[in-house]
Amino acid sequence: MELGTFGAVMGFAAQLVVQSADFYATASAATKNATLESLLQSLAQDARKDVATMEQTRRENVTEMILEPIAGLVREDYAIGLQPPGADAEIVQTGLRLEERDQKFFRDASARVPLPEVARVFRKTAQRKEQNISRLRALAAAVG
Amino acid sequence: MNSVKNYINGTWSDSETQEFGEVWCPATGEKIAHVPFSTAAEVDQAAQAAKNAYWDWRCTPPLTRARYLFKLKDLFEKNFEDIARTLVTEEGKTLDEARGEVRRMIENVEHATGVTTLMTGYNLEDIAQGIDCTAERQPIGVFGAIVPFNFPAMVAWWFLPYAVVTGNTFIVKPSEQVPLTQTRIFEVVDDCGFPEGVVNMVHGAKDVVNAMLHHPDIKGISFVGQSATARYIYKTCGETGKRVQALGGAKNFLLVMPDADLDTGMPSIITSFYGCAGERCLSGSVLVAVGDVYARLKEKFVAAASALKVGNGLEEGVQMGPVISKKHQEKVLGYIEKGIKEGAKLILDGRGIKVPGYPNGFYIGPTVFDQVDPGMTIAREEIFGPVVSLVRVKNLDEGIRLMQKSEYGNAACLYTTSGKTAREFKYRVPASMIGINLGIAAPMAFFPFGGAKGSFFGDIKGHGREIVQFYTDTKVVIQRWT
C-alpha cells in the first residue's frame, strides 16, 4: 500500500522505530552477553527517542496549505516480520536487518517528502542508523 | 449522550435552555453529542464576566499576558493529537488536515506572543514648539467571535489570542455543528489558568449570535461564515456601534495557463479542490483552462481526482473525508443535479460513492463537470463541496474577466511558468488572497486573512499585524511641560 499522505509517511516512520525499539528492549532482556545487552539497551533508548522525534516532527511540520499527495513510498518495501529473539548471533542479524531497513526508509523518504525540515530529520535519522549498523557489525564477529 | 457545557467566568456550566441541537460524526453518520442552544441570559452572564475581568486584565503587563499564551502553546502541543482526533470525529476532514488546522491554531498563539512588538505605538517630539505627541494602543473591552463549522479549532484562534494578549477579554461562540473541538480546546484553556472571565465560551445558534450582536458590553465582533450572514452581522454591528470584521463565502477560480507545469502542479491543484472535501473558503471551485492546456489539464485532473482515496478521516492514508452533514450532502447533491439540468457535462460523478464500513457516512466522491458555462449556477454559487466546474477560456484576459464578474473575491490561484503572466494576474484579479503555483492561498498567522467584494465585510482582516488595530484604540496624547 502506498504511503500517499504526510500523515501516513510520518505514522509509518513512527511504526518502524517503534518496532525497532520493541525488538531491542525484548532482545536485551533475552541475551546473556553483557556487551550485547549494553548495546541493545542503547539502541532501544535511541529508538525510543526516534519515536518522540517522529511524533514531534509530524506535529510541528504539518502544513495545512500544502497537504499534497506523496508518491513513491510503499509500505511493503520496508516490512519486516520478526521472530522472538533467539541466539545472540540471530539477535545481531535481526538488528542489522532493522537498521538497514530503517536507514533505507529514512533515506528514501527524505527525497519524497517536500518539507525541508522533515527531510532534514529523516536524513539525520538515516545517518544515525548508519552508525548503528557499524556498531552492530563490530559486535557481529564477537558473537559469532 | 453527552451535552457540551458553556465556559463562563472560569467555570463549566450546563445551559438552562430546553433547546438542543445534535452533533453528528460525518464519517459514520452517527449522532455523537448534544449541543445546547444557550439563551440570551447566558450570553449576558458571559459578557458580565468578561466585563468584570477586563480592567485587571487590561492593567496586566503585556509580557505577563503573553506568558499565558506561552503556557497555552505548550499545553496545546501536549494535547495536539487529541484535539486533532476530536476535530476529525465531528467535522469529517482527514487526520492530516485536522493536524494542519491545529498547527495553524497554535501558530496564531505563537504570533500573538509578540505583543510587545506588535502593540507598540509611536511618538514625535515637538509637533509644535515644546509639545510632544504619542499615539498609544489601548485595549477596548469585551470582544466576541462567531465561528464556522469547517475549521472548528482554528478560526476562533485567528482572533482570541490577539484580543486577549492586547488586554481585552473574550467570548467564543463555536459552530453548533462542531462544538466538541472547541470544548476540548477550552479544557486546555482552563488548565492554563487564565484569570476568571478573561476567556469565555457560549454554545448555541441564532439566539446566541443575536444576543452577542446586541449586547451593549460587547465592543466588537469577529465573524466567519456564509456571505449572507456576514452581511447581516456587519449591518447589525454597524447599527449597534460595534467594531466588526465579517468574513464571508467564496467562489474561487484556479486558472491554468498553457505554459503551466502540470506534472508538478497537479497535486496542489487536486488538493485545492478536494482538500477538506471542498469545505473551505479557500478551496478551488472553478478550474479555468486557458487555451490549449484544456485537453491535457482535463485528462490529468480527472485521473488524479479519480485516484483519491475517500473514507473516514481517522484512517491514515485517506485523502478526502465526508461533508459535514446529511443536510449539506443533500445540498451539494442538489447542485450536481442543477449542473446536469443546466447542461454541464458530468465527467466524474461522485454521487452514490460507497465507502466500505461506513454506509451511513455523508460522503460525496470527487465530482467534475466539463463544458461549464460561466453563467451556470454551479459556476456562480458557493457549493462548499467536492464539485469542480471546468471552464474553458481563450486567454488570460478572458479568465480574469470571469473573476471580475464574480460576486465573491476571496482567493484566486494561477499556474504558470511566466513571471509576466503571474504579475498581471496578481495585479488585476479582484480577490484578496492570491496563489501562484499553489492551490490554497492561505495567509499564515503573521499575514492578514480575508477577502474582497462579497467575501468580506469590514476593513481590518483576520490575524496578521493589522489585527492589533482591530482590538485596540489608538489614543493620542499631546503634552506640553515647558
XYZ file of C-alpha atoms in Angstrom:
626
model
C 0.000 0.000 0.000
C 1.327 3.409 -0.957
C 2.008 5.892 1.832
C 0.201 8.654 -0.006
C -0.124 11.353 2.638
C 2.129 13.239 5.018
C 0.387 11.622 7.977
C 0.769 8.152 6.517
C 4.510 8.656 5.954
C 5.052 10.048 9.442
C 2.851 7.395 11.030
C 4.769 4.647 9.233
C 8.101 6.197 10.239
C 6.964 6.040 13.851
C 5.828 2.421 13.431
C 9.240 1.409 12.112
C 11.141 2.904 15.011
C 8.629 1.507 17.499
C 9.237 -1.940 16.017
C 12.982 -1.466 16.420
C 12.625 -0.127 19.962
C 10.423 -3.062 20.994
C 12.783 -5.588 19.459
C 15.860 -4.161 21.180
C 14.075 -3.993 24.517
C 12.986 -7.625 24.295
C 16.320 -8.816 22.949
C 18.357 -7.027 25.613
C 16.403 -8.937 28.243
C 16.970 -12.231 26.405
C 20.747 -12.112 25.902
C 23.287 -13.204 28.476
C 26.122 -11.374 26.726
C 26.787 -8.212 28.730
C 28.344 -6.324 25.825
C 25.462 -7.156 23.550
C 22.958 -6.321 26.268
C 24.516 -2.904 26.743
C 24.452 -2.212 23.008
C 20.846 -3.347 22.680
C 19.778 -1.167 25.613
C 21.492 1.788 23.990
C 19.799 1.062 20.650
C 16.421 0.706 22.367
C 16.904 4.065 24.058
C 17.876 5.687 20.730
C 14.858 4.159 19.008
C 12.521 5.445 21.716
C 13.968 8.925 21.176
C 13.319 8.441 17.470
C 9.657 7.717 18.225
C 9.358 11.013 20.084
C 11.221 12.793 17.299
C 8.864 11.423 14.656
C 5.787 12.467 16.629
C 7.193 15.940 17.224
C 8.192 16.268 13.577
C 4.699 15.293 12.446
C 3.078 17.725 14.854
C 5.274 20.699 14.083
C 5.641 20.374 10.348
C 2.180 19.506 9.120
C 1.274 22.358 6.798
C -2.400 22.656 6.002
C -1.717 24.750 2.885
C 0.356 22.095 1.136
C -1.083 18.758 2.149
C -0.406 17.328 -1.245
C -0.264 13.629 -2.073
C 3.146 11.994 -1.659
C 4.136 9.368 -4.229
C 6.719 6.625 -4.382
C 6.790 5.182 -0.871
C 5.241 1.750 -0.493
C 4.702 0.231 2.935
C 5.519 -3.341 1.850
C 9.002 -2.339 0.678
C 10.017 -1.832 4.286
C 8.011 -4.504 6.107
C 9.957 -6.975 8.223
C 8.289 -9.801 10.126
C 10.113 -10.536 13.370
C 10.540 -13.765 15.328
C 11.097 -13.758 19.085
C 14.797 -13.145 19.861
C 16.911 -16.307 19.555
C 20.645 -16.785 19.879
C 22.936 -13.777 20.160
C 24.069 -14.089 16.550
C 20.450 -14.061 15.356
C 19.714 -11.025 17.512
C 22.566 -9.137 15.917
C 21.493 -10.199 12.421
C 17.910 -9.096 13.099
C 19.192 -5.812 14.485
C 21.187 -5.279 11.303
C 18.132 -6.011 9.150
C 16.087 -3.496 11.151
C 18.742 -0.796 10.999
C 19.342 -1.324 7.282
C 15.604 -1.234 6.671
C 15.186 1.926 8.747
C 18.149 3.576 7.061
C 16.718 2.803 3.621
C 13.274 4.117 4.554
C 14.528 7.380 6.019
C 16.864 7.935 3.075
C 14.087 7.206 0.561
C 11.508 9.262 2.441
C 13.818 12.265 2.781
C 13.785 12.504 -1.000
C 9.993 12.169 -1.251
C 8.702 14.480 1.459
C 8.519 18.044 0.149
C 9.197 19.698 3.509
C 12.839 20.615 4.125
C 12.692 20.313 7.913
C 11.118 16.865 7.733
C 13.611 15.782 5.081
C 16.433 17.012 7.330
C 15.138 14.975 10.282
C 14.875 11.910 8.051
C 18.392 12.362 6.685
C 19.783 12.792 10.185
C 17.942 9.666 11.350
C 19.315 7.720 8.377
C 22.827 8.859 9.319
C 22.388 7.608 12.861
C 21.094 4.320 11.517
C 24.343 4.045 9.557
C 26.258 4.407 12.825
C 24.052 1.772 14.448
C 24.821 -0.585 11.584
C 28.556 -0.112 12.239
C 28.074 -0.752 15.950
C 26.167 -3.961 15.261
C 28.647 -5.137 12.628
C 31.506 -4.555 15.048
C 29.797 -6.850 17.522
C 28.720 -9.433 14.946
C 32.164 -11.019 14.787
C 32.384 -11.224 18.569
C 29.095 -13.086 18.967
C 29.785 -15.383 16.054
C -25.310 11.083 25.246
C -23.004 13.954 26.198
C -24.162 17.519 26.083
C -21.420 20.129 25.941
C -21.132 22.814 28.588
C -20.566 26.528 28.456
C -17.408 28.020 29.937
C -18.228 31.241 31.731
C -16.101 33.076 34.297
C -13.649 30.180 34.531
C -16.370 27.659 35.319
C -18.042 24.925 33.285
C -21.820 25.148 33.402
C -24.814 23.459 31.847
C -27.071 25.726 29.864
C -30.523 26.426 31.257
C -32.007 26.032 27.810
C -34.556 23.425 26.830
C -33.448 23.544 23.211
C -30.655 21.345 21.960
C -29.070 20.543 18.634
C -27.484 17.289 17.538
C -23.833 16.703 16.785
C -23.003 14.062 14.204
C -19.960 12.118 13.142
C -19.973 12.703 9.381
C -17.820 9.653 8.675
C -20.181 7.179 10.318
C -23.461 9.074 10.198
C -23.924 8.551 13.937
C -25.177 11.057 16.455
C -22.393 11.687 18.991
C -23.461 14.555 21.261
C -25.961 17.259 22.015
C -25.293 20.964 21.932
C -27.324 23.435 23.980
C -28.835 26.410 22.208
C -27.918 28.715 25.048
C -30.004 31.719 25.986
C -29.513 35.466 25.790
C -29.254 35.432 29.584
C -26.248 33.135 29.339
C -24.610 35.434 26.804
C -25.209 38.228 29.292
C -23.539 36.181 32.047
C -20.510 35.672 29.827
C -20.414 39.347 28.868
C -20.669 40.412 32.513
C -17.893 38.014 33.485
C -15.725 39.329 30.666
C -16.527 42.912 31.577
C -15.703 42.326 35.254
C -12.407 40.689 34.318
C -11.469 43.409 31.865
C -9.876 46.122 33.998
C -7.478 43.924 35.955
C -6.522 42.104 32.774
C -6.093 45.352 30.898
C -3.713 46.570 33.615
C -1.668 43.358 33.482
C 1.629 43.998 31.645
C 1.536 42.760 28.049
C 4.500 40.469 28.625
C 2.695 38.849 31.556
C -0.359 38.377 29.349
C 1.882 36.863 26.689
C 3.234 34.368 29.212
C -0.236 32.857 29.482
C -0.038 32.248 25.749
C 3.416 30.684 26.004
C 2.000 28.283 28.569
C -1.058 27.694 26.429
C 1.117 26.870 23.415
C 2.917 24.192 25.428
C -0.390 22.758 26.622
C -1.732 22.712 23.078
C 1.366 20.802 21.932
C 0.758 18.222 24.662
C -2.892 17.841 23.662
C -2.279 18.190 19.933
C -3.242 14.717 18.775
C -6.302 14.509 20.971
C -7.643 17.839 19.686
C -6.988 16.756 16.085
C -8.829 13.469 16.543
C -11.803 15.154 18.205
C -11.916 17.513 15.251
C -11.953 14.683 12.720
C -14.706 12.906 14.610
C -17.166 15.763 14.436
C -16.092 17.587 11.266
C -15.064 14.746 8.988
C -11.847 16.071 7.480
C -8.774 13.854 7.340
C -6.379 13.482 10.236
C -3.636 15.272 8.303
C -5.998 18.151 7.566
C -7.028 18.299 11.212
C -3.415 18.271 12.363
C -2.681 21.047 9.881
C -5.567 23.039 11.297
C -4.449 22.591 14.899
C -0.948 23.611 13.841
C -2.349 26.838 12.384
C -4.274 27.450 15.570
C -1.059 27.173 17.574
C 0.786 29.413 15.122
C -1.652 32.197 15.944
C -0.917 31.746 19.629
C 2.791 31.880 18.829
C 2.393 35.006 16.716
C 0.340 36.756 19.397
C 3.105 36.265 21.950
C 4.952 39.001 20.057
C 2.585 41.544 21.594
C 5.379 43.679 22.988
C 6.398 44.436 19.422
C 3.009 44.209 17.732
C 1.210 46.565 20.111
C 3.650 49.433 20.316
C 2.504 52.883 19.277
C 4.588 55.780 18.002
C 5.606 59.255 19.023
C 7.046 62.543 17.812
C 8.649 65.298 19.821
C 7.989 68.957 19.066
C 4.874 68.607 16.973
C 4.672 72.280 17.931
C 7.161 74.273 19.984
C 7.730 72.290 23.197
C 4.824 69.976 22.569
C 5.247 66.209 22.235
C 2.764 63.700 20.905
C 2.379 59.959 21.448
C -0.033 57.501 19.907
C -0.665 54.606 22.281
C -2.615 51.441 21.635
C -5.118 50.628 24.339
C -7.429 47.648 24.657
C -11.130 48.330 24.371
C -13.122 45.825 26.413
C -15.072 42.686 25.625
C -14.862 41.145 22.157
C -16.565 38.107 20.659
C -16.068 35.635 17.831
C -18.734 33.691 15.969
C -17.034 30.926 14.039
C -17.938 28.340 11.372
C -18.071 24.559 11.210
C -15.349 23.949 8.656
C -12.370 24.824 10.860
C -13.663 24.018 14.346
C -10.308 24.534 16.055
C -8.508 27.228 14.122
C -10.866 30.055 13.281
C -11.665 31.174 16.820
C -7.911 31.382 17.311
C -7.475 33.783 14.407
C -8.928 36.256 16.893
C -8.832 35.165 20.534
C -5.052 35.239 21.148
C -4.698 38.727 19.695
C -7.731 40.111 21.545
C -6.622 38.686 24.848
C -2.920 39.464 24.593
C -3.704 43.103 23.798
C -5.681 43.289 27.040
C -9.268 42.622 26.016
C -11.497 39.841 27.273
C -13.296 37.420 25.016
C -16.333 35.270 24.266
C -16.320 32.488 21.656
C -19.428 31.016 20.093
C -18.431 27.812 18.285
C -20.489 26.445 15.430
C -23.380 24.395 16.759
C -22.433 21.688 14.252
C -18.978 21.154 15.759
C -18.961 22.154 19.433
C -16.753 19.318 20.691
C -13.413 20.534 19.351
C -13.606 23.997 20.892
C -14.851 22.406 24.105
C -11.769 20.193 24.149
C -9.638 23.267 23.437
C -11.264 25.163 26.294
C -10.449 22.287 28.640
C -6.838 23.086 27.793
C -7.520 26.802 28.231
C -8.961 26.022 31.646
C -5.770 24.162 32.588
C -3.763 27.188 31.509
C -5.214 29.208 34.377
C -6.269 32.486 32.792
C -7.925 34.830 35.314
C -11.645 34.133 35.573
C -13.707 35.815 32.893
C -10.863 36.606 30.504
C -11.915 33.854 28.092
C -15.447 32.502 27.839
C -17.363 30.171 25.559
C -21.102 30.038 24.945
C -22.598 27.322 22.750
C -25.669 27.936 20.687
C -27.196 29.106 17.474
C -29.036 32.191 16.200
C -30.205 33.411 19.597
C -26.663 33.470 20.909
C -25.480 35.314 17.803
C -28.186 37.947 18.131
C -27.590 38.339 21.844
C -23.905 38.957 21.160
C -24.645 41.420 18.373
C -26.974 43.428 20.564
C -25.133 43.232 23.883
C -24.042 46.721 24.947
C -20.908 45.484 26.718
C -19.526 43.626 23.716
C -17.427 46.128 21.800
C -16.601 44.164 18.694
C -17.359 41.009 16.762
C -15.252 38.786 14.531
C -17.260 36.502 12.290
C -16.504 33.836 9.699
C -19.261 32.071 7.772
C -21.617 32.461 4.841
C -21.790 35.771 2.996
C -25.464 36.412 3.733
C -24.801 36.044 7.456
C -21.602 38.079 7.212
C -23.565 40.909 5.616
C -26.187 40.705 8.403
C -23.509 40.695 11.112
C -21.800 43.694 9.521
C -25.029 45.640 9.237
C -26.183 44.839 12.760
C -22.818 45.701 14.288
C -22.957 48.994 12.410
C -26.328 49.689 13.969
C -25.207 48.712 17.464
C -21.928 50.612 17.217
C -19.554 47.684 17.372
C -16.299 47.065 15.614
C -16.757 44.263 13.135
C -14.834 42.033 10.781
C -17.115 39.620 8.916
C -15.540 37.073 6.596
C -17.994 35.528 4.152
C -18.167 32.886 1.463
C -16.245 32.362 -1.726
C -16.218 31.119 -5.269
C -12.563 30.676 -6.025
C -11.100 30.397 -9.506
C -7.987 28.426 -10.285
C -6.582 29.358 -13.639
C -4.126 27.173 -15.555
C -2.030 28.671 -18.355
C -0.786 26.670 -21.345
C 2.790 27.013 -20.076
C 1.989 25.581 -16.625
C 3.965 22.601 -15.388
C 1.037 20.246 -14.876
C 3.056 17.339 -13.510
C 4.482 19.470 -10.727
C 1.297 21.400 -10.156
C -1.327 18.661 -10.261
C -1.027 17.507 -6.613
C -1.668 21.021 -5.337
C -4.435 21.619 -7.879
C -6.188 18.485 -6.664
C -5.678 19.448 -3.026
C -7.175 22.850 -3.733
C -10.455 21.414 -4.983
C -10.844 18.304 -2.857
C -8.954 19.075 0.347
C -11.364 19.233 3.306
C -13.954 17.837 0.853
C -14.129 21.284 -0.731
C -15.451 22.757 2.502
C -13.112 25.668 2.932
C -13.358 29.252 1.851
C -10.030 28.933 0.029
C -10.965 25.816 -1.944
C -10.802 25.991 -5.705
C -14.252 25.707 -7.230
C -13.898 26.759 -10.864
C -10.992 25.290 -12.817
C -10.240 27.613 -15.700
C -8.273 26.138 -18.600
C -6.619 28.765 -20.754
C -6.177 27.976 -24.448
C -4.737 24.655 -25.482
C -3.980 23.390 -21.961
C -7.616 22.280 -21.766
C -7.329 18.677 -23.019
C -4.148 17.882 -21.072
C -5.471 19.512 -17.939
C -8.786 17.691 -18.131
C -7.162 14.316 -18.637
C -4.649 14.683 -15.805
C -7.105 16.312 -13.416
C -9.798 13.671 -13.833
C -7.221 10.882 -13.490
C -5.863 12.373 -10.265
C -9.333 13.100 -8.863
C -10.463 9.555 -9.617
C -7.491 8.163 -7.701
C -8.285 9.987 -4.462
C -8.978 7.707 -1.520
C -12.239 8.742 0.116
C -13.066 7.497 3.590
C -13.117 8.030 7.329
C -10.593 10.760 8.039
C -9.347 8.960 11.133
C -7.808 6.289 8.920
C -4.372 7.381 7.817
C -3.995 7.258 4.063
C -7.495 8.600 3.460
C -7.224 11.699 1.278
C -10.764 13.038 1.413
C -13.406 12.709 4.102
C -17.169 13.232 4.085
C -19.026 16.536 4.070
C -20.308 17.925 7.346
C -23.924 16.733 7.476
C -26.705 14.879 5.748
C -28.351 18.212 5.020
C -25.215 19.607 3.440
C -24.689 16.397 1.490
C -28.165 16.840 0.030
C -27.440 20.468 -0.793
C -24.254 19.553 -2.671
C -26.044 16.737 -4.479
C -28.694 19.303 -5.427
C -26.002 21.420 -7.068
C -24.838 18.405 -9.050
C -28.408 17.863 -10.257
C -28.650 21.526 -11.155
C -25.414 21.348 -13.122
C -26.745 18.461 -15.160
C -30.073 20.226 -15.757
C -28.373 23.413 -16.891
C -26.388 21.481 -19.488
C -22.941 20.948 -17.990
C -21.336 17.602 -18.790
C -20.720 15.407 -15.749
C -17.428 13.638 -16.470
C -16.668 12.387 -12.952
C -19.667 11.519 -10.828
C -19.194 11.425 -7.058
C -22.817 10.638 -6.294
C -23.547 7.293 -4.751
C -19.980 6.646 -3.645
C -19.689 3.643 -1.336
C -17.142 3.772 1.448
C -16.623 0.273 2.858
C -17.581 0.057 6.504
C -19.381 3.393 6.574
C -22.676 3.025 4.732
C -24.285 5.923 6.596
C -21.491 8.475 6.280
C -22.087 11.752 4.468
C -19.774 11.036 1.572
C -19.629 12.566 -1.875
C -16.886 11.459 -4.220
C -14.760 13.790 -6.309
C -17.018 15.276 -8.976
C -16.085 17.109 -12.172
C -18.272 18.996 -14.621
C -16.932 19.817 -18.068
C -18.301 22.331 -20.575
C -19.449 24.624 -17.805
C -20.732 27.994 -18.926
C -19.728 30.796 -16.510
C -23.382 31.785 -16.225
C -24.460 28.413 -14.848
C -25.422 28.127 -11.196
C -22.553 25.728 -10.414
C -20.059 28.277 -11.760
C -21.519 31.180 -9.776
C -22.703 29.958 -6.395
C -20.665 28.664 -3.487
C -21.168 24.873 -3.374
C -18.812 24.087 -0.472
C -18.289 20.512 -1.585
C -16.069 18.378 -3.821
C -17.598 19.586 -7.078
C -15.425 21.150 -9.770
C -16.580 23.229 -12.716
C -14.176 23.110 -15.649
C -14.422 26.260 -17.749
C -12.503 26.906 -20.937
C -11.297 30.400 -21.928
C -9.207 31.679 -24.806
C -6.670 33.741 -22.876
C -5.667 35.250 -19.543
C -7.747 38.349 -20.137
C -10.936 36.322 -20.554
C -10.078 34.334 -17.417
C -9.556 37.474 -15.349
C -12.852 38.913 -16.615
C -14.638 35.847 -15.185
C -13.221 36.650 -11.762
C -14.068 40.324 -12.082
C -17.702 39.395 -12.720
C -17.920 37.085 -9.698
C -19.768 38.447 -6.693
C -17.039 36.962 -4.489
C -13.393 37.936 -4.147
C -11.809 35.642 -1.609
C -8.967 33.771 -3.306
C -7.668 33.106 -6.806
C -4.820 30.929 -7.989
C -2.729 30.783 -11.134
C -0.482 28.088 -12.549
C 2.149 29.370 -14.963
C 5.877 29.405 -15.642
C 5.744 33.046 -16.741
C 6.577 35.777 -14.248
C 4.957 38.336 -16.521
C 1.681 36.433 -16.539
C 1.852 35.970 -12.766
C 2.371 39.693 -12.245
C -0.548 40.623 -14.460
C -2.748 38.091 -12.652
C -1.980 39.314 -9.138
C -2.219 42.925 -10.304
C -5.657 42.698 -11.877
C -7.566 39.911 -10.132
C -10.052 41.333 -7.607
C -9.511 38.713 -4.920
C -7.537 39.397 -1.750
C -5.639 36.147 -1.431
C -3.629 35.178 -4.482
C -1.785 31.925 -5.074
C 0.827 31.499 -7.781
C 1.615 27.859 -8.487
C -0.185 26.784 -5.350
C -3.811 25.928 -4.853
C -4.582 27.121 -1.336
C -3.645 30.753 -0.887
C -3.878 30.647 2.897
C -2.123 33.503 4.671
C -0.319 32.307 7.763
C -0.803 33.842 11.200
C 1.531 36.745 10.513
C -0.320 37.901 7.361
C -3.930 39.091 7.132
C -6.688 36.671 6.179
C -9.790 37.906 4.400
C -11.303 38.530 1.010
C -12.848 41.275 -1.049
C -16.262 42.048 -2.586
C -18.975 39.714 -1.223
C -16.397 37.656 0.630
C -15.600 40.249 3.272
C -17.460 42.912 5.203
C -15.313 45.229 7.243
C -11.890 46.713 6.822
C -9.415 45.015 9.170
C -8.976 41.346 8.360
C -8.196 38.308 10.487
C -4.768 37.866 12.140
C -1.618 39.388 10.644
C -0.154 42.606 12.047
C -3.344 44.539 11.362
C -5.444 42.548 13.820
C -3.908 44.566 16.662
C -5.634 47.644 15.231
C -8.984 45.867 15.446
C -8.534 45.049 19.091
C -7.070 48.380 20.204
C -7.926 52.037 20.160
C -5.173 54.467 19.262
C -5.094 57.102 21.948
C -3.212 60.250 21.032
C -1.637 62.148 23.910
C -0.347 65.678 23.319
C 1.755 67.143 26.129
C 3.418 70.441 26.997
C 5.559 70.743 30.125
C 7.519 73.852 29.292
